[in-house]
Amino acid sequence: MYDEGEGVYWVVSLPVLGGSQEATWDAVQQNTVYAQDLSSNFKLNVPETLRVGTLDSLLELSDELVRDTAAIEGTCAKLRRQCLEHSHHSGTSASGRNGDHAFLDDTPDLKGEDALAVESFEWNEAKFPSNRPLKEAVERIMEGVHRTDDALKVKLSEYSSCKSNLAALTRKSAGSLAVREIGS
């Protein structure tokens, strides 16, 4: 469940009614949207044929979920923080909406573009084939997260170096005669 400001996102798995996913979806829509206007619903389409493996491997994945979730959330928080800091220092809007940074704060809530990602999610069969074990998909996702985190660290190091060089040049050109060259 994710809180998105005015509403809450719930991920729900339902049994297939009448042998058809569409019949189940229609029943959910009828009871929650059309009849009572209780919610807005979005399909989270995942392949029907995901290979979960044995119960032991599924339990192992479940045990690793806490660690993997923390790593993903940590990397996302770093990215958000850097986007916000960079847009704040450069005077541009990270969201493209006249300085509105509400979706980039440090809360775990889904905001703006994050909500769009949840509402329009589609499984990437090319990257994560459903005929391969679920453990492999999780490993690929975590490899991507670690690559992103490593790339972020490198870029932050380069950015900090450039920022300190710029500050040194600014001090040198605006400083007193003790630090400025005589010929300049």
Coordinates of N, CA and C in Angstrom, one line a residue:
M1 N 0.8 -1.2 0.0 CA 0.0 0.0 0.0 C 0.9 1.2 0.0
Y2 N 0.6 2.2 -0.9 CA 1.4 3.4 -1.0 C 0.4 4.6 -0.9
D3 N 0.8 5.6 -0.1 CA 0.0 6.8 0.1 C 0.4 7.8 -1.0
E4 N -0.5 8.3 -1.7 CA -0.2 9.3 -2.8 C -0.9 10.6 -2.6
G5 N -0.7 11.2 -1.5 CA -1.4 12.5 -1.2 C -2.8 12.3 -0.9
E6 N -3.7 12.5 -1.9 CA -5.1 12.4 -1.7 C -5.6 11.0 -1.5
G7 N -4.9 10.0 -2.1 CA -5.4 8.6 -2.1 C -4.3 7.7 -1.7
V8 N -4.7 6.4 -1.8 CA -3.9 5.3 -1.4 C -3.8 4.3 -2.5
Y9 N -2.6 3.8 -2.8 CA -2.5 2.7 -3.8 C -2.5 1.4 -3.0
W10 N -3.3 0.4 -3.5 CA -3.3 -0.9 -2.9 C -3.0 -1.8 -4.1
V11 N -2.1 -2.8 -3.9 CA -1.8 -3.8 -4.8 C -2.6 -5.0 -4.4
V12 N -3.5 -5.5 -5.2 CA -4.4 -6.6 -4.8 C -4.3 -7.7 -5.9
S13 N -4.2 -8.9 -5.4 CA -4.3 -10.1 -6.3 C -5.6 -10.8 -6.1
L14 N -6.3 -11.0 -7.1 CA -7.7 -11.6 -7.0 C -7.7 -12.9 -7.8
P15 N -8.6 -13.8 -7.3 CA -8.7 -15.1 -8.1 C -9.5 -14.7 -9.4
V16 N -9.2 -15.5 -10.4 CA -9.9 -15.3 -11.7 C -11.3 -15.8 -11.6
L17 N -12.3 -14.9 -12.0 CA -13.7 -15.3 -11.9 C -14.2 -15.7 -13.3
G18 N -14.9 -16.8 -13.4 CA -15.5 -17.3 -14.6 C -14.4 -17.6 -15.7
G19 N -13.2 -18.0 -15.3 CA -12.2 -18.4 -16.2 C -11.6 -17.3 -17.0
S20 N -11.9 -16.0 -16.7 CA -11.4 -14.9 -17.5 C -10.9 -13.8 -16.6
Q21 N -9.7 -13.3 -17.0 CA -9.2 -12.1 -16.3 C -10.1 -10.9 -16.5
E22 N -10.6 -10.8 -17.7 CA -11.5 -9.7 -18.1 C -12.7 -9.7 -17.2
A23 N -13.3 -10.9 -17.0 CA -14.5 -11.0 -16.2 C -14.2 -10.5 -14.8
T24 N -13.1 -10.9 -14.2 CA -12.7 -10.4 -12.9 C -12.5 -8.9 -12.9
W25 N -11.8 -8.4 -13.9 CA -11.6 -6.9 -13.9 C -12.9 -6.2 -14.0
D26 N -13.8 -6.7 -14.9 CA -15.1 -6.1 -15.0 C -15.9 -6.1 -13.7
A27 N -15.8 -7.2 -13.0 CA -16.5 -7.2 -11.7 C -15.9 -6.2 -10.7
V28 N -14.6 -6.1 -10.6 CA -13.9 -5.2 -9.7 C -14.4 -3.8 -10.1
Q29 N -14.3 -3.4 -11.4 CA -14.7 -2.1 -11.9 C -16.1 -1.8 -11.5
Q30 N -17.0 -2.8 -11.8 CA -18.4 -2.6 -11.5 C -18.7 -2.3 -10.0
N31 N -18.0 -3.0 -9.1 CA -18.3 -2.9 -7.7 C -17.6 -1.7 -7.0
T32 N -16.4 -1.3 -7.6 CA -15.7 -0.2 -6.9 C -15.7 1.1 -7.6
V33 N -16.0 1.1 -8.9 CA -15.9 2.4 -9.6 C -17.3 2.8 -10.1
Y34 N -18.0 1.9 -10.8 CA -19.3 2.3 -11.5 C -20.4 2.4 -10.5
A35 N -20.5 1.4 -9.6 CA -21.7 1.3 -8.7 C -21.5 2.3 -7.5
Q36 N -20.3 2.4 -6.9 CA -20.2 3.2 -5.7 C -19.1 4.3 -5.8
D37 N -18.4 4.4 -6.9 CA -17.3 5.4 -7.0 C -16.4 5.4 -5.8
L38 N -15.9 4.2 -5.5 CA -15.0 4.1 -4.3 C -13.5 4.3 -4.7
S39 N -13.2 4.0 -5.9 CA -11.8 4.1 -6.3 C -11.6 4.2 -7.8
S40 N -10.3 4.5 -8.1 CA -9.8 4.4 -9.5 C -9.0 3.2 -9.5
N41 N -9.2 2.3 -10.5 CA -8.4 1.1 -10.5 C -7.5 1.0 -11.7
F42 N -6.4 0.4 -11.5 CA -5.4 0.3 -12.6 C -4.9 -1.2 -12.6
K43 N -4.7 -1.7 -13.8 CA -4.2 -3.1 -13.9 C -2.7 -3.1 -13.7
L44 N -2.3 -4.1 -13.0 CA -0.8 -4.3 -12.8 C -0.6 -5.7 -13.5
N45 N -0.4 -5.6 -14.8 CA -0.3 -6.8 -15.6 C 1.1 -7.5 -15.4
V46 N 1.1 -8.6 -14.8 CA 2.3 -9.4 -14.7 C 2.0 -10.7 -15.5
P47 N 3.0 -11.4 -16.0 CA 2.8 -12.6 -16.7 C 2.1 -13.7 -15.9
E48 N 1.2 -14.4 -16.5 CA 0.6 -15.5 -15.8 C 1.5 -16.7 -15.5
T49 N 2.6 -16.8 -16.3 CA 3.4 -17.9 -16.3 C 4.8 -17.7 -15.6
L50 N 4.8 -16.8 -14.6 CA 6.1 -16.5 -13.9 C 6.5 -17.8 -13.2
R51 N 7.8 -18.2 -13.4 CA 8.3 -19.4 -12.8 C 8.8 -19.0 -11.4
V52 N 8.1 -19.5 -10.4 CA 8.6 -19.1 -9.0 C 9.5 -20.2 -8.5
G53 N 9.6 -21.3 -9.1 CA 10.5 -22.4 -8.6 C 9.9 -23.1 -7.5
T54 N 10.7 -23.6 -6.6 CA 10.3 -24.4 -5.5 C 9.8 -23.5 -4.3
L55 N 9.2 -24.1 -3.4 CA 8.7 -23.4 -2.2 C 10.0 -22.8 -1.5
D56 N 11.0 -23.6 -1.4 CA 12.3 -23.2 -0.7 C 12.8 -21.9 -1.4
S57 N 12.9 -21.9 -2.8 CA 13.4 -20.7 -3.4 C 12.5 -19.5 -3.3
L58 N 11.2 -19.8 -3.2 CA 10.3 -18.7 -3.0 C 10.4 -18.1 -1.6
L59 N 10.6 -18.9 -0.6 CA 10.8 -18.5 0.8 C 12.2 -17.7 0.9
E60 N 13.2 -18.2 0.1 CA 14.5 -17.5 0.1 C 14.3 -16.1 -0.5
L61 N 13.6 -16.0 -1.6 CA 13.3 -14.7 -2.2 C 12.6 -13.8 -1.2
S62 N 11.6 -14.4 -0.5 CA 10.9 -13.6 0.5 C 11.8 -13.1 1.6
D63 N 12.7 -13.9 2.0 CA 13.7 -13.5 3.1 C 14.5 -12.3 2.6
E64 N 14.9 -12.4 1.3 CA 15.8 -11.4 0.7 C 15.1 -10.1 0.4
L65 N 13.8 -10.1 0.4 CA 12.9 -9.0 0.0 C 13.2 -7.8 0.8
V66 N 13.4 -7.9 2.1 CA 13.6 -6.8 3.0 C 14.9 -6.1 2.6
R67 N 15.9 -6.8 2.4 CA 17.3 -6.3 2.1 C 17.2 -5.6 0.7
D68 N 16.6 -6.3 -0.3 CA 16.4 -5.7 -1.6 C 15.6 -4.5 -1.6
T69 N 14.5 -4.5 -0.9 CA 13.6 -3.3 -0.8 C 14.4 -2.1 -0.2
A70 N 15.2 -2.3 0.8 CA 16.0 -1.3 1.4 C 17.0 -0.7 0.4
A71 N 17.6 -1.6 -0.4 CA 18.6 -1.1 -1.3 C 17.9 -0.3 -2.4
I72 N 16.8 -0.7 -2.9 CA 16.1 0.0 -4.0 C 15.6 1.4 -3.4
E73 N 15.0 1.4 -2.3 CA 14.5 2.6 -1.7 C 15.6 3.6 -1.4
G74 N 16.8 3.1 -1.0 CA 17.9 3.9 -0.7 C 18.4 4.6 -2.0
T75 N 18.6 3.8 -3.0 CA 19.0 4.3 -4.3 C 18.0 5.4 -4.8
C76 N 16.8 5.1 -4.8 CA 15.7 6.0 -5.2 C 15.8 7.3 -4.4
A77 N 16.0 7.2 -3.1 CA 16.0 8.4 -2.3 C 17.2 9.2 -2.6
K78 N 18.4 8.6 -2.9 CA 19.6 9.3 -3.3 C 19.3 10.1 -4.6
L79 N 18.7 9.4 -5.6 CA 18.4 10.0 -6.9 C 17.5 11.2 -6.7
R80 N 16.5 11.0 -5.9 CA 15.5 12.1 -5.7 C 16.2 13.3 -5.0
R81 N 17.0 13.0 -4.0 CA 17.7 14.1 -3.3 C 18.6 14.9 -4.2
Q82 N 19.3 14.1 -5.1 CA 20.2 14.8 -6.0 C 19.5 15.6 -7.1
C83 N 18.4 15.1 -7.5 CA 17.6 15.8 -8.5 C 17.0 17.1 -7.9
L84 N 16.6 17.0 -6.7 CA 16.1 18.2 -6.0 C 17.2 19.2 -5.7
E85 N 18.3 18.7 -5.2 CA 19.4 19.6 -4.9 C 19.9 20.3 -6.2
H86 N 20.1 19.5 -7.3 CA 20.6 20.0 -8.5 C 19.6 21.1 -9.1
S87 N 18.3 20.8 -9.1 CA 17.3 21.7 -9.6 C 17.3 23.0 -8.8
H88 N 17.5 22.8 -7.5 CA 17.4 24.0 -6.6 C 18.6 24.9 -6.8
H89 N 19.8 24.3 -7.0 CA 21.0 25.1 -7.2 C 21.1 25.7 -8.6
S90 N 20.5 25.0 -9.6 CA 20.6 25.5 -11.0 C 19.4 26.5 -11.3
G91 N 18.4 26.6 -10.4 CA 17.3 27.5 -10.6 C 16.3 27.0 -11.5
T92 N 16.4 25.7 -11.9 CA 15.4 25.1 -12.8 C 14.5 24.2 -12.0
S93 N 13.4 23.8 -12.6 CA 12.4 23.0 -11.9 C 12.7 21.5 -12.3
A94 N 12.9 20.7 -11.3 CA 13.1 19.2 -11.6 C 11.8 18.6 -12.2
S95 N 10.7 19.2 -11.9 CA 9.4 18.6 -12.4 C 8.9 19.3 -13.6
G96 N 9.6 20.4 -14.0 CA 9.1 21.2 -15.2 C 7.9 22.0 -14.9
R97 N 7.5 22.2 -13.7 CA 6.3 22.9 -13.3 C 6.6 24.1 -12.5
N98 N 7.3 25.1 -13.0 CA 7.6 26.4 -12.3 C 8.0 26.2 -10.9
G99 N 9.0 25.4 -10.7 CA 9.6 25.3 -9.3 C 8.9 24.4 -8.4
D100 N 7.9 23.7 -8.8 CA 7.1 22.8 -8.0 C 7.9 21.5 -7.7
H101 N 8.5 21.4 -6.6 CA 9.3 20.2 -6.2 C 8.6 19.2 -5.3
A102 N 7.3 19.3 -5.2 CA 6.6 18.6 -4.2 C 6.8 17.1 -4.4
F103 N 6.9 16.6 -5.6 CA 7.1 15.1 -5.8 C 8.5 14.7 -5.5
L104 N 9.4 15.5 -5.3 CA 10.8 15.1 -5.1 C 11.2 15.2 -3.6
D105 N 10.3 15.3 -2.7 CA 10.7 15.4 -1.3 C 11.2 14.1 -0.8
D106 N 11.7 14.0 0.4 CA 12.3 12.8 1.0 C 11.3 11.8 1.6
T107 N 10.0 12.0 1.4 CA 9.1 11.1 1.9 C 9.0 9.9 1.0
P108 N 8.6 8.7 1.6 CA 8.4 7.5 0.8 C 7.1 7.5 -0.1
D109 N 6.3 8.6 0.0 CA 5.1 8.7 -0.7 C 5.3 8.7 -2.2
L110 N 4.4 8.1 -3.0 CA 4.5 8.3 -4.4 C 3.9 9.6 -4.8
K111 N 4.6 10.3 -5.7 CA 4.2 11.6 -6.1 C 4.4 11.7 -7.6
G112 N 3.6 12.6 -8.3 CA 3.7 12.9 -9.7 C 4.1 11.8 -10.6
E113 N 5.3 11.8 -11.1 CA 5.7 10.8 -12.1 C 5.7 9.4 -11.5
D114 N 6.0 9.3 -10.2 CA 6.0 8.0 -9.6 C 4.6 7.3 -9.7
A115 N 3.5 8.2 -9.5 CA 2.2 7.7 -9.6 C 1.9 7.2 -11.0
L116 N 2.4 7.9 -12.0 CA 2.2 7.5 -13.4 C 2.8 6.2 -13.7
A117 N 4.0 5.9 -13.1 CA 4.6 4.7 -13.3 C 3.8 3.5 -12.7
V118 N 3.2 3.7 -11.5 CA 2.4 2.7 -10.9 C 1.1 2.5 -11.8
E119 N 0.5 3.5 -12.2 CA -0.8 3.5 -13.0 C -0.6 2.9 -14.4
S120 N 0.6 3.0 -15.0 CA 0.7 2.5 -16.3 C 1.8 1.4 -16.4
F121 N 2.0 0.6 -15.4 CA 3.0 -0.4 -15.3 C 2.8 -1.5 -16.4
E122 N 3.9 -1.9 -17.1 CA 3.8 -3.0 -18.0 C 5.1 -3.8 -17.8
W123 N 4.9 -5.1 -17.8 CA 6.0 -6.1 -17.6 C 6.9 -6.0 -18.9
N124 N 8.2 -5.9 -18.7 CA 9.2 -5.9 -19.8 C 9.6 -7.3 -20.0
E125 N 9.0 -8.0 -21.0 CA 9.3 -9.4 -21.3 C 10.7 -9.5 -21.8
A126 N 11.2 -8.5 -22.6 CA 12.5 -8.6 -23.1 C 13.6 -8.6 -22.1
K127 N 13.4 -7.8 -21.0 CA 14.4 -7.8 -20.0 C 14.3 -8.9 -19.0
F128 N 13.0 -9.2 -18.7 CA 12.7 -10.2 -17.6 C 11.8 -11.3 -18.2
P129 N 12.3 -12.2 -19.0 CA 11.5 -13.3 -19.6 C 10.7 -14.0 -18.5
S130 N 9.4 -14.3 -18.8 CA 8.6 -15.0 -17.8 C 8.9 -16.4 -17.7
N131 N 9.6 -17.0 -18.7 CA 9.9 -18.4 -18.7 C 11.2 -18.7 -17.9
R132 N 11.9 -17.7 -17.4 CA 13.1 -17.8 -16.6 C 12.6 -17.7 -15.1
P133 N 13.4 -18.4 -14.2 CA 13.0 -18.3 -12.8 C 12.9 -16.9 -12.2
L134 N 12.0 -16.7 -11.3 CA 11.8 -15.4 -10.7 C 13.1 -14.9 -10.0
K135 N 13.9 -15.8 -9.5 CA 15.1 -15.5 -8.8 C 16.0 -14.7 -9.8
E136 N 16.1 -15.1 -11.0 CA 16.9 -14.5 -12.0 C 16.4 -13.0 -12.3
A137 N 15.1 -12.9 -12.3 CA 14.5 -11.5 -12.5 C 14.9 -10.6 -11.4
V138 N 14.8 -11.1 -10.2 CA 15.2 -10.3 -9.0 C 16.7 -10.0 -9.1
E139 N 17.5 -10.9 -9.4 CA 18.9 -10.7 -9.6 C 19.2 -9.6 -10.6
R140 N 18.5 -9.6 -11.7 CA 18.7 -8.6 -12.8 C 18.3 -7.3 -12.3
I141 N 17.2 -7.2 -11.6 CA 16.7 -5.9 -11.1 C 17.7 -5.4 -10.1
M142 N 18.2 -6.2 -9.2 CA 19.2 -5.7 -8.2 C 20.5 -5.3 -8.9
E143 N 20.9 -6.0 -9.9 CA 22.2 -5.6 -10.6 C 22.0 -4.2 -11.2
G144 N 20.8 -4.0 -11.8 CA 20.5 -2.6 -12.3 C 20.5 -1.6 -11.2
V145 N 20.0 -1.9 -10.1 CA 20.0 -1.0 -8.9 C 21.4 -0.7 -8.5
H146 N 22.2 -1.7 -8.4 CA 23.6 -1.5 -7.9 C 24.4 -0.7 -9.0
R147 N 24.2 -1.0 -10.3 CA 24.8 -0.2 -11.3 C 24.4 1.3 -11.3
T148 N 23.1 1.5 -11.0 CA 22.7 2.9 -10.9 C 23.3 3.6 -9.7
D149 N 23.3 2.9 -8.6 CA 23.9 3.4 -7.4 C 25.4 3.8 -7.6
D150 N 26.1 2.8 -8.2 CA 27.6 3.1 -8.5 C 27.7 4.3 -9.5
A151 N 26.9 4.3 -10.5 CA 27.0 5.4 -11.4 C 26.7 6.8 -10.8
L152 N 25.7 6.8 -9.9 CA 25.4 8.0 -9.1 C 26.6 8.4 -8.2
K153 N 27.2 7.5 -7.6 CA 28.4 7.8 -6.8 C 29.5 8.5 -7.6
V154 N 29.8 7.9 -8.8 CA 30.8 8.4 -9.7 C 30.4 9.9 -10.1
K155 N 29.2 10.0 -10.5 CA 28.7 11.4 -11.0 C 28.8 12.4 -9.9
L156 N 28.4 12.0 -8.7 CA 28.4 12.9 -7.5 C 29.9 13.3 -7.2
S157 N 30.8 12.3 -7.3 CA 32.2 12.7 -7.1 C 32.7 13.7 -8.1
E158 N 32.3 13.4 -9.4 CA 32.7 14.4 -10.5 C 32.1 15.7 -10.3
Y159 N 30.9 15.7 -9.9 CA 30.2 17.0 -9.6 C 30.8 17.8 -8.5
S160 N 31.1 17.1 -7.4 CA 31.7 17.7 -6.2 C 33.1 18.3 -6.6
S161 N 33.9 17.5 -7.4 CA 35.2 18.0 -7.8 C 35.0 19.3 -8.7
C162 N 34.1 19.3 -9.6 CA 33.9 20.5 -10.5 C 33.4 21.6 -9.6
K163 N 32.6 21.4 -8.7 CA 32.0 22.4 -7.8 C 33.1 23.0 -7.0
S164 N 34.0 22.2 -6.4 CA 35.1 22.8 -5.6 C 36.1 23.5 -6.5
N165 N 36.4 23.0 -7.7 CA 37.3 23.7 -8.6 C 36.7 25.1 -9.0
L166 N 35.4 25.1 -9.2 CA 34.8 26.4 -9.6 C 34.8 27.4 -8.4
A167 N 34.6 26.9 -7.2 CA 34.7 27.7 -6.0 C 36.1 28.3 -5.8
A168 N 37.1 27.4 -6.1 CA 38.5 27.9 -5.9 C 38.8 28.9 -7.0
L169 N 38.4 28.8 -8.2 CA 38.6 29.8 -9.2 C 37.9 31.1 -8.9
T170 N 36.7 31.0 -8.4 CA 35.9 32.2 -8.0 C 36.6 32.9 -6.9
R171 N 37.1 32.2 -5.9 CA 37.9 32.8 -4.8 C 39.1 33.5 -5.3
K172 N 39.8 32.8 -6.2 CA 41.0 33.3 -6.8 C 40.8 34.6 -7.6
S173 N 39.8 34.6 -8.4 CA 39.5 35.8 -9.2 C 38.9 36.9 -8.4
A174 N 38.2 36.6 -7.4 CA 37.5 37.7 -6.6 C 38.3 38.0 -5.3
G175 N 39.4 37.3 -5.1 CA 40.1 37.5 -3.8 C 40.9 38.7 -3.7
S176 N 41.7 38.9 -2.6 CA 42.5 40.0 -2.4 C 43.8 39.9 -3.3
L177 N 44.7 40.9 -3.2 CA 45.9 40.8 -4.0 C 46.8 39.8 -3.5
A178 N 46.6 39.3 -2.3 CA 47.5 38.2 -1.7 C 47.3 36.9 -2.5
V179 N 46.1 36.6 -3.1 CA 45.9 35.4 -3.8 C 45.8 35.5 -5.3
R180 N 45.7 36.8 -5.7 CA 45.6 37.0 -7.2 C 46.9 37.2 -7.8
E181 N 47.0 36.8 -9.1 CA 48.3 37.0 -9.8 C 48.4 38.5 -10.1
I182 N 49.7 39.0 -10.1 CA 49.9 40.4 -10.3 C 49.6 40.8 -11.7
G183 N 49.7 40.0 -12.7 CA 49.5 40.4 -14.1 C 48.0 40.4 -14.4
S184 N 47.1 39.9 -13.6 CA 45.7 39.8 -13.9 C 44.9 41.0 -13.4

